[in-house]
mmCIF file of C-alpha atoms in Angstrom:
data_model
loop_
_atom_site.group_PDB
_atom_site.id
_atom_site.type_symbol
_atom_site.label_atom_id
_atom_site.label_comp_id
_atom_site.label_asym_id
_atom_site.label_seq_id
_atom_site.Cartn_x
_atom_site.Cartn_y
_atom_site.Cartn_z
ATOM 1 C CA MET A 1 33.166 -46.941 42.547
ATOM 2 C CA ARG A 2 32.022 -48.476 39.115
ATOM 3 C CA GLU A 3 29.620 -50.693 41.400
ATOM 4 C CA THR A 4 28.176 -47.578 43.039
ATOM 5 C CA TYR A 5 27.739 -46.054 39.368
ATOM 6 C CA HIS A 6 25.975 -49.123 38.287
ATOM 7 C CA ARG A 7 23.660 -48.683 41.163
ATOM 8 C CA LYS A 8 22.949 -45.381 40.111
ATOM 9 C CA LEU A 9 22.228 -46.432 36.610
ATOM 10 C CA ALA A 10 20.017 -49.160 37.798
ATOM 11 C CA ALA A 11 18.066 -46.725 39.933
ATOM 12 C CA LEU A 12 17.659 -44.425 36.919
ATOM 13 C CA LEU A 13 16.097 -47.193 35.005
ATOM 14 C CA GLY A 14 13.864 -47.735 37.987
ATOM 15 C CA ILE A 15 12.180 -44.379 37.756
ATOM 16 C CA LEU A 16 11.940 -44.967 33.855
ATOM 17 C CA ALA A 17 9.882 -48.183 34.624
ATOM 18 C CA GLN A 18 7.872 -46.268 37.056
ATOM 19 C CA MET A 19 7.304 -43.377 34.438
ATOM 20 C CA ALA A 20 6.040 -46.154 32.267
ATOM 21 C CA ALA A 21 3.688 -47.737 34.893
ATOM 22 C CA GLU A 22 2.276 -44.097 35.445
ATOM 23 C CA ALA A 23 1.479 -43.921 31.765
ATOM 24 C CA GLY A 24 -0.112 -46.964 31.366
ATOM 25 C CA ALA A 25 -2.379 -46.050 34.426
ATOM 26 C CA ALA A 26 -3.230 -42.737 32.816
ATOM 27 C CA MET A 27 -4.162 -44.455 29.609
ATOM 28 C CA ARG A 28 -6.500 -46.808 31.228
ATOM 29 C CA GLN A 29 -7.923 -44.164 33.082
ATOM 30 C CA ALA A 30 -8.275 -41.913 29.929
ATOM 31 C CA THR A 31 -9.797 -44.662 28.130
ATOM 32 C CA TYR A 32 -12.381 -45.088 30.515
ATOM 33 C CA ALA A 33 -13.307 -41.748 30.810
ATOM 34 C CA LEU A 34 -13.454 -41.383 27.041
ATOM 35 C CA THR A 35 -15.544 -44.633 26.412
ATOM 36 C CA ASP A 36 -17.954 -44.315 29.262
ATOM 37 C CA ALA A 37 -18.270 -40.304 29.652
ATOM 38 C CA ASP A 38 -16.751 -40.457 33.103
ATOM 39 C CA LEU A 39 -15.651 -37.121 34.220
ATOM 40 C CA TRP A 40 -13.940 -38.295 37.405
ATOM 41 C CA ALA A 41 -11.712 -40.595 35.563
ATOM 42 C CA ALA A 42 -10.988 -37.562 33.324
ATOM 43 C CA GLU A 43 -9.941 -35.427 36.078
ATOM 44 C CA GLU A 44 -8.068 -37.985 37.977
ATOM 45 C CA THR A 45 -6.002 -38.800 34.432
ATOM 46 C CA ILE A 46 -5.281 -34.992 34.201
ATOM 47 C CA SER A 47 -4.141 -34.329 37.949
ATOM 48 C CA ARG A 48 -1.861 -37.601 37.872
ATOM 49 C CA TYR A 49 0.219 -36.025 35.332
ATOM 50 C CA ASP A 50 2.332 -33.720 37.802
ATOM 51 C CA HIS A 51 3.433 -37.119 39.343
ATOM 52 C CA VAL A 52 4.816 -38.086 35.825
ATOM 53 C CA SER A 53 6.286 -34.728 35.371
ATOM 54 C CA SER A 54 8.025 -35.169 38.828
ATOM 55 C CA LEU A 55 9.474 -38.447 38.123
ATOM 56 C CA ALA A 56 10.581 -36.941 34.570
ATOM 57 C CA ARG A 57 12.615 -34.200 36.356
ATOM 58 C CA GLU A 58 14.100 -36.559 38.894
ATOM 59 C CA ALA A 59 15.249 -38.848 36.012
ATOM 60 C CA GLU A 60 16.776 -35.918 34.203
ATOM 61 C CA GLU A 61 18.449 -34.973 37.191
ATOM 62 C CA GLN A 62 20.010 -38.005 37.897
ATOM 63 C CA ALA A 63 20.938 -38.666 34.033
ATOM 64 C CA PHE A 64 22.797 -35.243 34.178
ATOM 65 C CA ASN A 65 24.436 -36.014 37.396
ATOM 66 C CA LEU A 66 25.710 -39.159 36.184
ATOM 67 C CA LEU A 67 26.925 -37.379 32.949
ATOM 68 C CA VAL A 68 28.747 -34.669 34.558
ATOM 69 C CA LEU A 69 30.088 -35.744 37.598
ATOM 70 C CA GLN A 70 30.714 -39.558 37.143
ATOM 71 C CA ALA A 71 32.620 -39.737 33.955
ATOM 72 C CA PRO A 72 30.871 -42.565 32.382
ATOM 73 C CA VAL A 73 32.606 -45.223 29.999
ATOM 74 C CA ALA A 74 31.080 -46.578 26.628
ATOM 75 C CA GLY A 75 28.282 -48.775 27.767
ATOM 76 C CA GLU A 76 27.613 -46.431 30.694
ATOM 77 C CA LEU A 77 27.348 -43.565 28.461
ATOM 78 C CA ARG A 78 24.704 -45.447 26.150
ATOM 79 C CA THR A 79 22.679 -46.147 29.089
ATOM 80 C CA VAL A 80 22.653 -42.378 30.035
ATOM 81 C CA VAL A 81 22.121 -40.784 27.045
ATOM 82 C CA SER A 82 19.299 -43.339 25.962
ATOM 83 C CA ALA A 83 17.554 -42.776 29.326
ATOM 84 C CA LEU A 84 17.623 -38.978 28.754
ATOM 85 C CA GLN A 85 15.847 -39.936 25.239
ATOM 86 C CA ILE A 86 13.398 -42.371 26.761
ATOM 87 C CA VAL A 87 12.448 -39.884 29.770
ATOM 88 C CA SER A 88 10.981 -37.428 26.837
ATOM 89 C CA ASP A 89 8.998 -40.685 24.830
ATOM 90 C CA LEU A 90 7.425 -41.452 28.276
ATOM 91 C CA ASP A 91 6.485 -37.894 29.158
ATOM 92 C CA ARG A 92 5.044 -37.470 25.754
ATOM 93 C CA MET A 93 2.920 -40.902 26.678
ATOM 94 C CA ALA A 94 1.612 -39.482 29.731
ATOM 95 C CA VAL A 95 0.820 -36.287 27.793
ATOM 96 C CA LEU A 96 -1.390 -38.001 25.201
ATOM 97 C CA ALA A 97 -3.345 -39.884 27.964
ATOM 98 C CA THR A 98 -4.314 -36.306 29.178
ATOM 99 C CA HIS A 99 -5.292 -35.010 25.893
ATOM 100 C CA ILE A 100 -7.672 -38.017 25.565
ATOM 101 C CA ALA A 101 -8.942 -37.221 29.124
ATOM 102 C CA THR A 102 -9.390 -33.554 28.199
ATOM 103 C CA ALA A 103 -11.561 -34.171 25.056
ATOM 104 C CA ALA A 104 -13.694 -36.499 27.736
ATOM 105 C CA ARG A 105 -14.238 -33.480 30.142
ATOM 106 C CA ARG A 106 -14.726 -30.854 27.581
ATOM 107 C CA ARG A 107 -17.837 -32.724 26.101
ATOM 108 C CA HIS A 108 -19.205 -34.267 29.264
ATOM 109 C CA PRO A 109 -21.778 -34.935 30.088
ATOM 110 C CA ASN A 110 -21.978 -35.638 26.348
ATOM 111 C CA PRO A 111 -20.163 -38.846 24.877
ATOM 112 C CA VAL A 112 -17.054 -37.728 22.401
ATOM 113 C CA VAL A 113 -17.180 -41.265 20.878
ATOM 114 C CA PRO A 114 -20.442 -42.368 18.680
ATOM 115 C CA HIS A 115 -21.587 -45.494 20.311
ATOM 116 C CA GLU A 116 -20.786 -47.645 17.465
ATOM 117 C CA LEU A 117 -17.004 -46.810 17.760
ATOM 118 C CA VAL A 118 -16.927 -47.285 21.491
ATOM 119 C CA GLY A 119 -15.650 -51.069 21.146
ATOM 120 C CA HIS A 120 -12.968 -49.678 18.627
ATOM 121 C CA PHE A 121 -11.657 -47.249 21.343
ATOM 122 C CA ARG A 122 -11.470 -49.510 24.001
ATOM 123 C CA GLN A 123 -9.452 -52.014 21.927
ATOM 124 C CA MET A 124 -7.018 -49.340 21.062
ATOM 125 C CA GLY A 125 -6.630 -48.530 25.017
ATOM 126 C CA ASP A 126 -6.166 -52.281 25.701
ATOM 127 C CA ILE A 127 -3.174 -52.357 23.276
ATOM 128 C CA ALA A 128 -1.757 -49.007 24.702
ATOM 129 C CA VAL A 129 -2.016 -50.200 28.265
ATOM 130 C CA HIS A 130 -0.559 -53.589 26.891
ATOM 131 C CA LEU A 131 2.160 -51.589 25.146
ATOM 132 C CA ALA A 132 2.911 -49.260 28.301
ATOM 133 C CA ASP A 133 3.116 -52.367 30.650
ATOM 134 C CA ALA A 134 5.549 -54.167 28.118
ATOM 135 C CA THR A 135 7.465 -51.067 28.141
ATOM 136 C CA ARG A 136 7.749 -51.174 32.005
ATOM 137 C CA ASP A 137 8.960 -54.760 31.799
ATOM 138 C CA VAL A 138 11.683 -53.700 28.845
ATOM 139 C CA LEU A 139 13.092 -50.702 31.064
ATOM 140 C CA GLU A 140 13.188 -53.178 34.089
ATOM 141 C CA THR A 141 14.924 -56.301 32.134
ATOM 142 C CA CYS A 142 16.600 -54.342 29.370
ATOM 143 C CA ASP A 143 16.210 -57.289 27.302
ATOM 144 C CA PRO A 144 16.654 -56.533 23.573
ATOM 145 C CA GLY A 145 14.432 -59.504 22.115
ATOM 146 C CA ARG A 146 11.645 -58.096 24.360
ATOM 147 C CA ALA A 147 12.474 -54.466 23.303
ATOM 148 C CA ARG A 148 12.121 -55.608 19.687
ATOM 149 C CA GLN A 149 8.633 -57.675 20.435
ATOM 150 C CA LEU A 150 7.185 -53.816 21.063
ATOM 151 C CA ASP A 151 7.358 -53.395 17.335
ATOM 152 C CA ALA A 152 5.290 -56.411 16.543
ATOM 153 C CA ASP A 153 2.806 -55.625 19.455
ATOM 154 C CA ASP A 154 2.203 -52.137 18.014
ATOM 155 C CA ASP A 155 0.909 -53.612 14.581
ATOM 156 C CA ALA A 156 -2.533 -54.116 16.058
ATOM 157 C CA MET A 157 -2.800 -50.513 16.764
ATOM 158 C CA ASP A 158 -1.532 -49.571 13.468
ATOM 159 C CA GLU A 159 -4.511 -51.929 11.958
ATOM 160 C CA LEU A 160 -6.962 -50.190 14.389
ATOM 161 C CA TYR A 161 -5.580 -46.723 13.433
ATOM 162 C CA GLY A 162 -6.231 -47.378 9.681
ATOM 163 C CA SER A 163 -9.452 -49.071 9.897
ATOM 164 C CA LEU A 164 -10.817 -45.811 11.280
ATOM 165 C CA PHE A 165 -10.444 -43.815 8.315
ATOM 166 C CA ALA A 166 -12.551 -46.087 6.187
ATOM 167 C CA VAL A 167 -15.384 -45.456 8.620
ATOM 168 C CA LEU A 168 -14.818 -41.813 8.424
ATOM 169 C CA MET A 169 -14.529 -41.543 4.781
ATOM 170 C CA ASN A 170 -17.924 -43.473 4.345
ATOM 171 C CA PRO A 171 -20.271 -41.174 2.597
ATOM 172 C CA GLY A 172 -22.839 -42.279 5.209
ATOM 173 C CA TRP A 173 -21.048 -40.969 7.987
ATOM 174 C CA PRO A 174 -23.843 -39.749 10.444
ATOM 175 C CA HIS A 175 -22.299 -37.690 13.037
ATOM 176 C CA GLY A 176 -20.979 -34.560 11.328
ATOM 177 C CA VAL A 177 -17.650 -32.846 10.930
ATOM 178 C CA GLN A 178 -16.789 -32.178 14.698
ATOM 179 C CA ALA A 179 -17.446 -35.655 15.637
ATOM 180 C CA ALA A 180 -14.820 -36.760 12.828
ATOM 181 C CA VAL A 181 -12.533 -34.409 13.867
ATOM 182 C CA ASP A 182 -12.708 -35.593 17.675
ATOM 183 C CA ILE A 183 -12.523 -39.182 16.266
ATOM 184 C CA THR A 184 -9.341 -38.168 14.113
ATOM 185 C CA LEU A 185 -7.430 -36.655 16.939
ATOM 186 C CA LEU A 186 -8.334 -39.235 19.487
ATOM 187 C CA SER A 187 -6.948 -42.297 17.332
ATOM 188 C CA ARG A 188 -4.111 -40.077 16.473
ATOM 189 C CA TYR A 189 -3.201 -39.798 20.237
ATOM 190 C CA TYR A 190 -3.476 -43.479 20.786
ATOM 191 C CA GLU A 191 -1.246 -44.401 17.814
ATOM 192 C CA ARG A 192 1.498 -41.852 18.716
ATOM 193 C CA PHE A 193 1.242 -43.306 22.400
ATOM 194 C CA ALA A 194 2.077 -46.717 20.761
ATOM 195 C CA ASP A 195 4.728 -44.975 18.403
ATOM 196 C CA HIS A 196 6.373 -43.755 21.617
ATOM 197 C CA ALA A 197 6.558 -47.483 23.137
ATOM 198 C CA VAL A 198 8.183 -48.625 19.940
ATOM 199 C CA ALA A 199 10.794 -45.682 20.122
ATOM 200 C CA ILE A 200 11.879 -46.688 23.493
ATOM 201 C CA GLY A 201 11.972 -50.435 22.399
ATOM 202 C CA ALA A 202 14.833 -49.255 19.595
ATOM 203 C CA ARG A 203 16.792 -47.089 22.578
ATOM 204 C CA VAL A 204 16.833 -50.003 24.733
ATOM 205 C CA VAL A 205 17.947 -52.235 21.826
ATOM 206 C CA PHE A 206 20.612 -49.203 21.748
ATOM 207 C CA LEU A 207 21.455 -49.196 25.295
ATOM 208 C CA ALA A 208 22.011 -53.157 25.717
ATOM 209 C CA THR A 209 23.780 -53.713 22.354
ATOM 210 C CA GLY A 210 24.821 -50.893 21.024
ATOM 211 C CA ASP A 211 23.110 -51.639 17.657
ATOM 212 C CA LEU A 212 21.874 -48.269 16.587
ATOM 213 C CA VAL A 213 18.761 -48.269 14.662
ATOM 214 C CA SER A 214 16.453 -46.032 13.290
ATOM 215 C CA GLU A 215 12.415 -45.985 13.993
ATOM 216 C CA ALA A 216 12.152 -47.271 10.245
ATOM 217 C CA ASP A 217 14.799 -49.711 10.480
ATOM 218 C CA PHE A 218 13.041 -51.132 13.800
ATOM 219 C CA HIS A 219 9.801 -51.198 12.025
ATOM 220 C CA ALA A 220 11.402 -53.288 9.283
ATOM 221 C CA SER A 221 13.182 -55.722 11.472
#
């Protein structure tokens, strides 16, 4: 009986890993749409969210079934409860990628990002995709050490996010208010994408060890 239950738990975590892979692919495509003003990439990013949403519903249904029908014990209960929280984080990561793609589509054929900041956003995109890929690996292995590493991997995103404000606050900013608003929102989407990956890392630590850590504690660890 418990062996069957554990197989179902593993299948649930497999769906979450698939969601993480989809979120990473969406962010890769959204970043290309943004930095290269590519309408096709923007449309593809937006349309692929339906698949992520379908995976989220499947994961939630499986998790609730495990909770209601299978009477999980302590360690199993941690896994199911953490999985429900992780579904929400992964869904938000995919939504943030669609926000970036939507911005690229709205401004097309004009670029959203000024030429001098394109490299900056490509770097943010690379970090976001790396975090999504690392999140997938963490969900596949449930390794608490690797889960904690997500927080350190996020530091580069925080630095890029912070450095943008120095550019935007420069009195010589030549691109006007609307461009500044766009850049602020877009950089926030990348930063939040990374934060959700870090939150998943904290949840996997709890899932694997029973140690409940807040995001603040996780950042300090």
